[in-house]
mmCIF file of C-alpha atoms in Angstrom:
data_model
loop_
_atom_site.group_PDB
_atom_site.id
_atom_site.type_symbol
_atom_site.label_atom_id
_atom_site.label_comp_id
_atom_site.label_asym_id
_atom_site.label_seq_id
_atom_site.Cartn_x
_atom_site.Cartn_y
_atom_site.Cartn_z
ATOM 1 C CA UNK A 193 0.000 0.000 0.000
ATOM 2 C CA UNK A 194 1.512 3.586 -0.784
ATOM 3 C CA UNK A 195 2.241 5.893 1.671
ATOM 4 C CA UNK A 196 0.076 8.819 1.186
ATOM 5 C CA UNK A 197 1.641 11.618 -0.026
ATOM 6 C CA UNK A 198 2.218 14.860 2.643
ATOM 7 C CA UNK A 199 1.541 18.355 1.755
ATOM 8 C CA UNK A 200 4.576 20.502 1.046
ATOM 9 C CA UNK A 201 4.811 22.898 4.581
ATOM 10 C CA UNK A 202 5.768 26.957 3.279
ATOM 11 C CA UNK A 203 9.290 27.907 4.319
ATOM 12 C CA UNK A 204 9.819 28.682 8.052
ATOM 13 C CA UNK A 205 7.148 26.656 9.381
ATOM 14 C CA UNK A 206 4.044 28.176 7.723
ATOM 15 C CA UNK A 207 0.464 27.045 6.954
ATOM 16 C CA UNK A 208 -0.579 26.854 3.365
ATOM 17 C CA UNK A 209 -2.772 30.191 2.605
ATOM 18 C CA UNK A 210 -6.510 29.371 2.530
ATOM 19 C CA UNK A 211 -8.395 29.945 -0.836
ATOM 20 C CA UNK A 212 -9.933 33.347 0.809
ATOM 21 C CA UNK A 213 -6.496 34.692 1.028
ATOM 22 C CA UNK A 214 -6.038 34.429 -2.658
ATOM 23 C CA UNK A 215 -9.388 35.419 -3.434
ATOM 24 C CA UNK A 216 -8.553 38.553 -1.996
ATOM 25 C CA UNK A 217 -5.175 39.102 -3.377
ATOM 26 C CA UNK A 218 -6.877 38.668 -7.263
ATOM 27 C CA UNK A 219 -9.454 41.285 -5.798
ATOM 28 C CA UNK A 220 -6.701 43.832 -4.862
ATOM 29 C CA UNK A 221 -5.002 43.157 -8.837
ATOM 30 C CA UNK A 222 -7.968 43.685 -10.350
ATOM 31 C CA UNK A 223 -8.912 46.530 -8.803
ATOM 32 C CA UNK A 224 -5.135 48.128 -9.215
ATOM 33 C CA UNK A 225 -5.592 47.476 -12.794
ATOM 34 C CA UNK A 226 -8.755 48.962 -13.477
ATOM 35 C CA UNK A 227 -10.187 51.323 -10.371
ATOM 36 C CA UNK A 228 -12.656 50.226 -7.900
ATOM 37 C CA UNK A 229 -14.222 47.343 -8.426
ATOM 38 C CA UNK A 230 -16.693 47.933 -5.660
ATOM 39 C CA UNK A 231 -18.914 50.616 -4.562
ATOM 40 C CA UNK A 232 -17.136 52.673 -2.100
ATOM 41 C CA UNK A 233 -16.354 56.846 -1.556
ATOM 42 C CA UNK A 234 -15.278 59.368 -3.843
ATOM 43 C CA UNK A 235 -17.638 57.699 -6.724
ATOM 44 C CA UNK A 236 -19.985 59.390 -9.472
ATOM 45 C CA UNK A 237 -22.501 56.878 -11.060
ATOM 46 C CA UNK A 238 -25.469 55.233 -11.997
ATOM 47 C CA UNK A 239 -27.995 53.392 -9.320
ATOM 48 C CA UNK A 240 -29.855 51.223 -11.067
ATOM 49 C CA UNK A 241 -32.620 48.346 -9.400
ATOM 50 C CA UNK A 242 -33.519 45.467 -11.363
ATOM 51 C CA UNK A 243 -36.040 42.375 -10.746
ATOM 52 C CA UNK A 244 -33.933 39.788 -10.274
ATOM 53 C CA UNK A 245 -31.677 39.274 -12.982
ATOM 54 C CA UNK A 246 -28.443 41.710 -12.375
ATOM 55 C CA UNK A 247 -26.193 40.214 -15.516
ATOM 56 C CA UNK A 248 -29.033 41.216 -17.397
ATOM 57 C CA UNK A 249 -29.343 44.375 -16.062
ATOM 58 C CA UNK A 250 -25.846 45.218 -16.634
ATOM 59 C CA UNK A 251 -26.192 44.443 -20.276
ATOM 60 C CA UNK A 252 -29.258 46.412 -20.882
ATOM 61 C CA UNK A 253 -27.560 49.385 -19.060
ATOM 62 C CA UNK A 254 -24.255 49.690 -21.011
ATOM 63 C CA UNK A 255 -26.476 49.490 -24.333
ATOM 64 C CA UNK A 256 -29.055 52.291 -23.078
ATOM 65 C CA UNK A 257 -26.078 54.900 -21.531
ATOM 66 C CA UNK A 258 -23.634 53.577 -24.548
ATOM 67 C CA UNK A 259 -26.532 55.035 -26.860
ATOM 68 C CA UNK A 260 -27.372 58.024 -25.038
ATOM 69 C CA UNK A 261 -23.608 58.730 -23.832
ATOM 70 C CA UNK A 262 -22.398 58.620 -27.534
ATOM 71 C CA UNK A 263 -24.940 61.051 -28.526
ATOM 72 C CA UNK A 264 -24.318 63.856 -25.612
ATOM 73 C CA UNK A 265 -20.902 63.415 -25.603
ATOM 74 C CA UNK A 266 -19.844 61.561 -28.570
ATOM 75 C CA UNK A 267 -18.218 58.229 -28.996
ATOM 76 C CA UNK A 268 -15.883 57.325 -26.264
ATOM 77 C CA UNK A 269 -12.269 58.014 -27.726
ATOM 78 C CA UNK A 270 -8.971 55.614 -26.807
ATOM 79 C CA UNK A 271 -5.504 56.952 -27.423
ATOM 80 C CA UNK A 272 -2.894 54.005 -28.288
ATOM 81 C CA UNK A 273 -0.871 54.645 -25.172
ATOM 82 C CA UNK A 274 1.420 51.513 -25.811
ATOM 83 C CA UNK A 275 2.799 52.684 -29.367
ATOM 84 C CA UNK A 276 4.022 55.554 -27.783
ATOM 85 C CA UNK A 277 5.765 54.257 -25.011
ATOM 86 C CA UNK A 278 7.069 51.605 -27.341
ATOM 87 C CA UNK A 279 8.996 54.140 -29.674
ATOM 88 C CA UNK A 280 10.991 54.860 -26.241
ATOM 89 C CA UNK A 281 12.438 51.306 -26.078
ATOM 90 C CA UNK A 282 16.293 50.981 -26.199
ATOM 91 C CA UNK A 283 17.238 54.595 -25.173
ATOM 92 C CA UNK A 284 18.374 53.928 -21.950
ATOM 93 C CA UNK A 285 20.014 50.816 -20.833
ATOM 94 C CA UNK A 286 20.283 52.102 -17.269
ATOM 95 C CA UNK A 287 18.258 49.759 -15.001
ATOM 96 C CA UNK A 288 16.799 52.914 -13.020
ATOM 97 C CA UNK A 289 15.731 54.198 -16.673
ATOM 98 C CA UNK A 290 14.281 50.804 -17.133
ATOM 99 C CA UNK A 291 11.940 50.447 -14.071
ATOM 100 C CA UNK A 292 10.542 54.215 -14.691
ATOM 101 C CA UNK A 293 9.819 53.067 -17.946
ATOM 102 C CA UNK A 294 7.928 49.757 -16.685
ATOM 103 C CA UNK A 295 6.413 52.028 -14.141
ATOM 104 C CA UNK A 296 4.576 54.101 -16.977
ATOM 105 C CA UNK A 297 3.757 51.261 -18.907
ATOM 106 C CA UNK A 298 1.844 49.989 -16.296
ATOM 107 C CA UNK A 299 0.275 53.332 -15.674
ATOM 108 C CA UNK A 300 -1.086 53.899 -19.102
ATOM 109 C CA UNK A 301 -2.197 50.283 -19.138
ATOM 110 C CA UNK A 302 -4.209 51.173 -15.945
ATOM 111 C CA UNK A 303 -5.520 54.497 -17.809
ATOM 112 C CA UNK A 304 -6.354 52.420 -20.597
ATOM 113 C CA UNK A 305 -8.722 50.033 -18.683
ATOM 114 C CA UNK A 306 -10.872 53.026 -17.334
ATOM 115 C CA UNK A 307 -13.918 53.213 -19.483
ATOM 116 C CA UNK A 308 -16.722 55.923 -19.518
ATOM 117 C CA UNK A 309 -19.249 53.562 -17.617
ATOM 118 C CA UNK A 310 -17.953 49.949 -15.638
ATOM 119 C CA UNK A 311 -19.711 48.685 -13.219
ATOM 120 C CA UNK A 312 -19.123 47.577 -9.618
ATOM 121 C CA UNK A 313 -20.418 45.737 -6.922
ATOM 122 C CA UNK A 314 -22.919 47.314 -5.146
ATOM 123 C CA UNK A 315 -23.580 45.429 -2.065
ATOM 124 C CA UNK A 316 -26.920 45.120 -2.411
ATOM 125 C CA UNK A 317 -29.119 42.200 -4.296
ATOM 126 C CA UNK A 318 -31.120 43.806 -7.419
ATOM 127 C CA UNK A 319 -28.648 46.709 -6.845
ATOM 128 C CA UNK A 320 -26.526 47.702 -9.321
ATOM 129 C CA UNK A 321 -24.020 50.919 -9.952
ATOM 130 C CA UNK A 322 -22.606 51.828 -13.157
ATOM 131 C CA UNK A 323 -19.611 53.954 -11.993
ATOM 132 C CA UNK A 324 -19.240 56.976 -14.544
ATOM 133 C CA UNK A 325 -16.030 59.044 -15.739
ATOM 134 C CA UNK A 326 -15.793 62.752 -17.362
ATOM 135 C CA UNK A 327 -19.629 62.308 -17.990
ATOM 136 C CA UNK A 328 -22.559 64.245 -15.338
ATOM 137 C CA UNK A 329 -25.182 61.215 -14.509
ATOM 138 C CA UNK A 330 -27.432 63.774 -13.502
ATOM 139 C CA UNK A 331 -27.857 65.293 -16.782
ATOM 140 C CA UNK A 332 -27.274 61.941 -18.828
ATOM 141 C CA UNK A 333 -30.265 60.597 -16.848
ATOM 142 C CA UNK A 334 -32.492 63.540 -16.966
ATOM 143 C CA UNK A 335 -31.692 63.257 -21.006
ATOM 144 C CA UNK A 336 -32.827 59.007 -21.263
ATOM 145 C CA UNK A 337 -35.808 59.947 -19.267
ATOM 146 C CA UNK A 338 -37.332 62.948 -20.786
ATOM 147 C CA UNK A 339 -36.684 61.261 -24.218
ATOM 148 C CA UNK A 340 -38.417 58.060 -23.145
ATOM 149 C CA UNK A 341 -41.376 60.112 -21.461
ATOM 150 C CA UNK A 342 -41.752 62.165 -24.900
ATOM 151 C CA UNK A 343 -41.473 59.041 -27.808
ATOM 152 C CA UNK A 344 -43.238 56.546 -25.046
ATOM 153 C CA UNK A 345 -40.502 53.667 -26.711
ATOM 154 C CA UNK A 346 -39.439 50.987 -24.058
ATOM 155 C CA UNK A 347 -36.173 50.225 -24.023
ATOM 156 C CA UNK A 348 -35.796 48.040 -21.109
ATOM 157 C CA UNK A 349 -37.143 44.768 -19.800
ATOM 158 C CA UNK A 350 -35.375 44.112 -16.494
ATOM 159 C CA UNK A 351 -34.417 47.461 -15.519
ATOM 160 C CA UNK A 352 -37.089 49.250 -13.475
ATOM 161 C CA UNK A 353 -35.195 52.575 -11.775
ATOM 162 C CA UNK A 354 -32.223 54.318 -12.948
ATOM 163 C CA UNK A 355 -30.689 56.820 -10.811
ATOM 164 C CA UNK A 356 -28.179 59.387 -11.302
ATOM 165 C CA UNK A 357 -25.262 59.139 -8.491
ATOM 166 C CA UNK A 358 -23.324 62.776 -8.308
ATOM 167 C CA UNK A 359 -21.161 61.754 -5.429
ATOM 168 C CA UNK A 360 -20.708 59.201 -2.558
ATOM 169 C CA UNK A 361 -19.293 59.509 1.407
ATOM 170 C CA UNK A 362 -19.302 57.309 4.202
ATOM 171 C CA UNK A 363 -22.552 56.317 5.432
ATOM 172 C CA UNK A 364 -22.145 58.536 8.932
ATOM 173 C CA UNK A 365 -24.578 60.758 10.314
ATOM 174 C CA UNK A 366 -21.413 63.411 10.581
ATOM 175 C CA UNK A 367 -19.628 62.208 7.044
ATOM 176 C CA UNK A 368 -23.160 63.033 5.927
ATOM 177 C CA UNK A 369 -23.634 65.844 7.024
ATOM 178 C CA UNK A 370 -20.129 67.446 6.371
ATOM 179 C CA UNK A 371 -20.137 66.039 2.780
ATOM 180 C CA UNK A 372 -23.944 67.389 2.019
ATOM 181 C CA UNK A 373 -22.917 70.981 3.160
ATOM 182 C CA UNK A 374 -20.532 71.846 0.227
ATOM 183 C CA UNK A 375 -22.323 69.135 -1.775
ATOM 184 C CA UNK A 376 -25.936 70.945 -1.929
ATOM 185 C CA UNK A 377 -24.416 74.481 -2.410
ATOM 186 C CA UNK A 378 -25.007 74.362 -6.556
ATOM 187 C CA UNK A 379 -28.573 74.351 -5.959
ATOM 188 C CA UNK A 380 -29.639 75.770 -2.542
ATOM 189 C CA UNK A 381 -27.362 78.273 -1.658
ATOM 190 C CA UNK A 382 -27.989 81.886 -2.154
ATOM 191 C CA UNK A 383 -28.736 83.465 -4.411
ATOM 192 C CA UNK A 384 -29.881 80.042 -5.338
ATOM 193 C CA UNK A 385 -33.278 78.382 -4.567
ATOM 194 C CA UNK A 386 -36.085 75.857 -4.970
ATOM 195 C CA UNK A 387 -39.181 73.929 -3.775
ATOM 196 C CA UNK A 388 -37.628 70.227 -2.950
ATOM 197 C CA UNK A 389 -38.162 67.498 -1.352
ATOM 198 C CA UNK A 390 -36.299 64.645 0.486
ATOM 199 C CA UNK A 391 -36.645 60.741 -0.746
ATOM 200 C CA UNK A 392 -34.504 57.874 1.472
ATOM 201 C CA UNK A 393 -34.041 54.553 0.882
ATOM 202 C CA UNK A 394 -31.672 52.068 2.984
ATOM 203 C CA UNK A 395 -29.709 48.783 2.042
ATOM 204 C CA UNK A 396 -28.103 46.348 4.414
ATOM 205 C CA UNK A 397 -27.442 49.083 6.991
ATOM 206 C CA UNK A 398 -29.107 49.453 10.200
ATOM 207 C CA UNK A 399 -27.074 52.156 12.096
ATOM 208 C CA UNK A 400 -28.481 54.886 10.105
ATOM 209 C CA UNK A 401 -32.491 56.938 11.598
ATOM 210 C CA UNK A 402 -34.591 58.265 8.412
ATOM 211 C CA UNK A 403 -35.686 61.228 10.443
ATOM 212 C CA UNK A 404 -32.569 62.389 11.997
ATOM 213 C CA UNK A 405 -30.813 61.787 8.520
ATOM 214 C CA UNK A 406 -33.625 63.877 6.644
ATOM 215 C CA UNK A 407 -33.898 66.099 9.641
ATOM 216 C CA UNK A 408 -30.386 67.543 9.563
ATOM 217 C CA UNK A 409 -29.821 67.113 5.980
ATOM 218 C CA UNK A 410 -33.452 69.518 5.395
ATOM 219 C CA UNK A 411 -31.813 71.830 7.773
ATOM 220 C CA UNK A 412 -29.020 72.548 5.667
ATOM 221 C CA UNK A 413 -31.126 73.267 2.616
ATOM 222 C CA UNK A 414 -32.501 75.481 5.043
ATOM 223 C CA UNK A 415 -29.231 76.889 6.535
ATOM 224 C CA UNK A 416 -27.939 77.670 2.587
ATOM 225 C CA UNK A 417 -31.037 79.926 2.037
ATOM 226 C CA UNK A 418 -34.041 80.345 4.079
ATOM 227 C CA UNK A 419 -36.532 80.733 1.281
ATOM 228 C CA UNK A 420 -35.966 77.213 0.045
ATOM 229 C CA UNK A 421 -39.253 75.684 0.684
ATOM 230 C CA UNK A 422 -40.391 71.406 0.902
ATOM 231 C CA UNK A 423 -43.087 70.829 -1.551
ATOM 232 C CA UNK A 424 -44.207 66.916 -1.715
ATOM 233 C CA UNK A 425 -47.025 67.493 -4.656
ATOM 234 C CA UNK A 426 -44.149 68.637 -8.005
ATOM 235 C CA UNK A 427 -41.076 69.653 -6.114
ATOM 236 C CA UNK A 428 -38.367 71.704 -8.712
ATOM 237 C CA UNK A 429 -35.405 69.385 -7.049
ATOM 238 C CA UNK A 430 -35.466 65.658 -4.787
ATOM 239 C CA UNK A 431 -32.408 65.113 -2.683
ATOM 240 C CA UNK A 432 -32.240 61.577 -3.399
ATOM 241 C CA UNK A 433 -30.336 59.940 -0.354
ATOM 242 C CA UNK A 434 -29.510 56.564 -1.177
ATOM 243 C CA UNK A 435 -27.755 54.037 1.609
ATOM 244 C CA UNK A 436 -26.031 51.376 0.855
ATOM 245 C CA UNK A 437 -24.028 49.218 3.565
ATOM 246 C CA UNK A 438 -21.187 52.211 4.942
ATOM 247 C CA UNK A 439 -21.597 54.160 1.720
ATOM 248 C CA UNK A 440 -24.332 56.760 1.696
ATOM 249 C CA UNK A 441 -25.106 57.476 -2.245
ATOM 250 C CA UNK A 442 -26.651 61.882 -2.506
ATOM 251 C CA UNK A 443 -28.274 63.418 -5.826
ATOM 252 C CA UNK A 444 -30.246 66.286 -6.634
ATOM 253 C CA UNK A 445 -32.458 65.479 -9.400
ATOM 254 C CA UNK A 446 -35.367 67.038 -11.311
ATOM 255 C CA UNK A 447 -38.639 65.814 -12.412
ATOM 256 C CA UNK A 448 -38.956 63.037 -9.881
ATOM 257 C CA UNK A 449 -42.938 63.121 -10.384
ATOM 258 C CA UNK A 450 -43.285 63.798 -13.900
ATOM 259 C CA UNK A 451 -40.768 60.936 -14.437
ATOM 260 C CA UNK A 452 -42.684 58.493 -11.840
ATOM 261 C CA UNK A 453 -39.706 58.630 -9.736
ATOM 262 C CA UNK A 454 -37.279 57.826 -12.140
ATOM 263 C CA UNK A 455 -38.674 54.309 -13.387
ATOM 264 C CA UNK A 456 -38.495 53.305 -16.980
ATOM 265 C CA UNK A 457 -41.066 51.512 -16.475
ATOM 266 C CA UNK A 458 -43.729 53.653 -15.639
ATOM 267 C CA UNK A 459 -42.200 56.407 -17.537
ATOM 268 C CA UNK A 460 -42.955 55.368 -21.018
ATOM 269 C CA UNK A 461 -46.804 55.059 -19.481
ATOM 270 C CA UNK A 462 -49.529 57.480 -20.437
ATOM 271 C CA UNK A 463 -48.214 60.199 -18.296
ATOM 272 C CA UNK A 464 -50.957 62.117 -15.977
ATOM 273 C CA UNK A 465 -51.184 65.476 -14.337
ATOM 274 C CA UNK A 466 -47.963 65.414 -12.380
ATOM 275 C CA UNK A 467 -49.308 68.606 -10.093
ATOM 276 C CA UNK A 468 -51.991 66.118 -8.637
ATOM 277 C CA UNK A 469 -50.842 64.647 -5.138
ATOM 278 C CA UNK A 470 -50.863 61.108 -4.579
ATOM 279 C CA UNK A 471 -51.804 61.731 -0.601
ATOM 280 C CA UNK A 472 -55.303 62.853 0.194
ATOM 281 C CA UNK A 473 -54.801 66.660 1.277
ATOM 282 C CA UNK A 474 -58.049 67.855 0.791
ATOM 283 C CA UNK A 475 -59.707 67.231 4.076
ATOM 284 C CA UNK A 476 -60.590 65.264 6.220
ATOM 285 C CA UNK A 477 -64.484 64.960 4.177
ATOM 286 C CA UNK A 478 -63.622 64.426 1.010
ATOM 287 C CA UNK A 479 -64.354 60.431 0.003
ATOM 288 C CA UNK A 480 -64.006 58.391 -3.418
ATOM 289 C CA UNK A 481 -66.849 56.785 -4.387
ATOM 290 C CA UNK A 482 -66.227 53.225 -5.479
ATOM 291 C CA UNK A 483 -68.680 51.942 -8.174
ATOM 292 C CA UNK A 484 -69.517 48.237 -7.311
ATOM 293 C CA UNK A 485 -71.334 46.768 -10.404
ATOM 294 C CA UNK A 486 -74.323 44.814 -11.013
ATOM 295 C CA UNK A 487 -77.506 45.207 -9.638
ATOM 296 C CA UNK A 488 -76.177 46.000 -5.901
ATOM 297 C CA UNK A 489 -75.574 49.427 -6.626
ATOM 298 C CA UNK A 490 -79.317 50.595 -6.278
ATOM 299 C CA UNK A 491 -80.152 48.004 -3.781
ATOM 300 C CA UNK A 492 -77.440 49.601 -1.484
ATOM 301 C CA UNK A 493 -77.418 53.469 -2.233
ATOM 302 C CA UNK A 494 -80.062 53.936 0.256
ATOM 303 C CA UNK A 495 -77.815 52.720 3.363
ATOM 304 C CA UNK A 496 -74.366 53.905 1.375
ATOM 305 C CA UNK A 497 -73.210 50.864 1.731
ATOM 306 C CA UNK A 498 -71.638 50.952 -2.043
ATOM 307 C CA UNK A 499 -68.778 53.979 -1.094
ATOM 308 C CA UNK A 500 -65.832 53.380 0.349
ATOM 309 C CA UNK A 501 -62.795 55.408 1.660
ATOM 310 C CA UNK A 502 -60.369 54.808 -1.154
ATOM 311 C CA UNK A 503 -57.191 56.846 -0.424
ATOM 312 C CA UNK A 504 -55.612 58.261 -3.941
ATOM 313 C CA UNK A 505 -52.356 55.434 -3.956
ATOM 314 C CA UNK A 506 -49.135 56.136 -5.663
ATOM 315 C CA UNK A 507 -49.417 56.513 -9.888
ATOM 316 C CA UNK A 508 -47.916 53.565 -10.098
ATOM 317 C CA UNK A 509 -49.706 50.301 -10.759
ATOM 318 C CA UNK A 510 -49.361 47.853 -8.625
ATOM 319 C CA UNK A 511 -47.671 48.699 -5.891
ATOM 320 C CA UNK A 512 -48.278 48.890 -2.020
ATOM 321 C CA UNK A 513 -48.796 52.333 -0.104
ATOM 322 C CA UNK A 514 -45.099 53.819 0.591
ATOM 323 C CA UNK A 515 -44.190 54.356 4.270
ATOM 324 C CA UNK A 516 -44.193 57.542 6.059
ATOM 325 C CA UNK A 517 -41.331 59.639 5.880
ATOM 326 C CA UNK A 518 -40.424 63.311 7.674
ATOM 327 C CA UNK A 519 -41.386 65.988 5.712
ATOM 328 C CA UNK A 520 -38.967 69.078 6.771
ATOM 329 C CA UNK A 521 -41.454 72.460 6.775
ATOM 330 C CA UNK A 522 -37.979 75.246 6.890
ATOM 331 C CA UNK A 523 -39.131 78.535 9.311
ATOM 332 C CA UNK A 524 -36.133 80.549 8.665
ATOM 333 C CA UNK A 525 -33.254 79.115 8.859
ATOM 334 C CA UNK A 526 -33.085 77.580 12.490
ATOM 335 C CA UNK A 527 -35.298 74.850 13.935
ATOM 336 C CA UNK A 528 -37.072 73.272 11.019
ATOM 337 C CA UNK A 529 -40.455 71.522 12.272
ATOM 338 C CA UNK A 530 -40.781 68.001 11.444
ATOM 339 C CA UNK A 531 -44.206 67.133 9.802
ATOM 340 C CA UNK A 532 -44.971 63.135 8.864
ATOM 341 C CA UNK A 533 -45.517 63.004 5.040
ATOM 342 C CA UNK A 534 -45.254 60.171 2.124
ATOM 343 C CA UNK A 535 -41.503 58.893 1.621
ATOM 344 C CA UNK A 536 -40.029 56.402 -0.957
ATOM 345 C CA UNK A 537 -41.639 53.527 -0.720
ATOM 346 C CA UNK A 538 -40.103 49.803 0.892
ATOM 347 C CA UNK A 539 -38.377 47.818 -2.031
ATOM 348 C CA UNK A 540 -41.484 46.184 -3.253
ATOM 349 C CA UNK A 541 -42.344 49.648 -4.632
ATOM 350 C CA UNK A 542 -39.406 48.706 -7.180
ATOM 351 C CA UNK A 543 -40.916 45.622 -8.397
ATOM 352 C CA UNK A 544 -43.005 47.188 -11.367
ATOM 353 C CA UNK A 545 -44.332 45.082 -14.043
ATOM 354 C CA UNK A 546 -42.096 44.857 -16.551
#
């Protein structure tokens, strides 16, 4: 019988490295060669949710920004980096020559891999981010939506929101708030100003409060210029404050009503009246009737047993009411008063019909 054979033992004594270790180490080349390979601070993107198929989504996403992208900004242009530095070969035979020279190589190489959109890990399941470069996602956004609002063509089957990310921070109450006070300036500070309003969503994170969050961010809108005012009903700007495990995601975005929230697809929809609120604001009285049909109706009308209290739901189709959210109502500039209003909805408010 053969003597089974014995693992090799690393120099000095040392256990073999587990499979995590080098799982990790390709991680750290890959994302030395070609930026950040997940979603992390210091990032401008695209948030997208999906249902359930994420390769998918990915694919559909580089075609529809890839189509729009080339036609704000033209196609994307590559420079051939590596004849240049090839030409350069041979000139210097000094070794410290030589490793400056591999040093750049590797450099372009690395500038080479950095395309206009890549995406990264998110961190979050039917979740994913399209990191952008020398592009505004804000604008590119604004641009796919109000086209597909306008021709009514769907372009999508899996993708259901698309948001534009202008800039990322650690997902701290302080980061936050530190981060949001230079970050807002462009459109709240004086002379600057706007109606707005403040959406929040959460992923995998469970340190952060909704209403201190949109409490302190609302009173820096308010702190930048005292006549910006909340309006829930067609806001001119959303704060969109997306969390994601320890990285807090901020935009400022217009249209958020007229372009059902940013959804693709309820945008491409027959659009209604986006000045209509979707909460019941006009008393306390005020009842829709409900038509029940048949015979019933005349039976019943004398004891009103055919109307119901039907509150006026979200535009959307088939979703569930949204939970509440702080409204911030700015007096001046100190001491905003917190009022309960309508806030992005849970994540089945994302599961549209396709």
């Amino acid at each position: 019988m053969a003597a089974p054979v014995q693992q090799p033992t690393q120099p000095g004594g040392g256990k073999r490295k587990g499979k995590a270790q080098y799982v990790l180490a390709k991680r750290a080349r890959r994302c030395d060669a070609g930026g950040p390979r997940q979603l992390e601070p210091g990032l401008q993107g695209i948030l997208i949710t999906c249902n359930m198929n994420e390769r998918k989504c990915v694919e559909e996403a580089y075609s529809l920004l890839n189509e729009y992208g080339d036609d704000m900004y033209g196609p994307e242009k590559f420079t051939d980096k590596d004849q240049q530095l090839s030409g350069s070969e041979g000139e210097d035979d000094d070794a410290e020559a030589a490793l400056k020279r591999e040093v750049g190589e590797i450099k372009a190489s690395t500038e080479m891999k950095l395309r206009r959109f890549q995406s990264v890990e998110s961190g979050a399941n039917n979740v994913v981010f399209i990191r952008t470069l020398g592009i505004e996602p804000e604008k590119l956004v604004h641009h796919i939506l109000q086209d597909m609002y306008k021709t009514k063509k769907k372009k999508t089957r899996v993708i259901l929101r698309m948001l534009p990310i202008s800039g990322t921070c650690k997902a701290f109450l302080e980061d936050m708030k530190k981060y949001a006070e230079t970050f807002l300036e462009p459109w709240f500070k004086a002379p600057n100003k706007g109606t707005f309003q403040i959406v929040y969503k959460s992923r995998n994170n469970s340190h952060m409060n909704r209403e201190e969050v949109i409490k302190e961010l609302a009173g820096i809108v308010g702190s930048l210029n005292s006549e910006n005012k909340v309006d829930l009903t067609n806001p001119q700007y959303t704060v969109v404050v997306e969390i994601i495990k320890a990285v807090c995601c901020l935009s400022v975005v217009k249209d958020y009503m007229l372009f059902r929230k940013y959804n693709l697809q309820e945008v491409v929809k027959s659009a209604k009246d986006p000045s209509q609120p979707n909460n019941v604001k006009q008393g306390i009285g005020n009842e829709a009737k409900l038509e029940s049909g048949g015979k019933s109706n005349k039976n019943d009308s004398a004891d009103g047993k055919n109307q119901q209290v039907v509150p006026e739901h979200s535009e959307e189709p088939g979703q569930t009411r949204p939970t509440s959210e702080m409204q911030v109502v700015n007096e001046g500039v100190a001491k905003p008063e917190l009022v309960s209003q309508v806030t992005e909805g849970s994540k089945s408010n994302e599961n549209d019909h396709s």
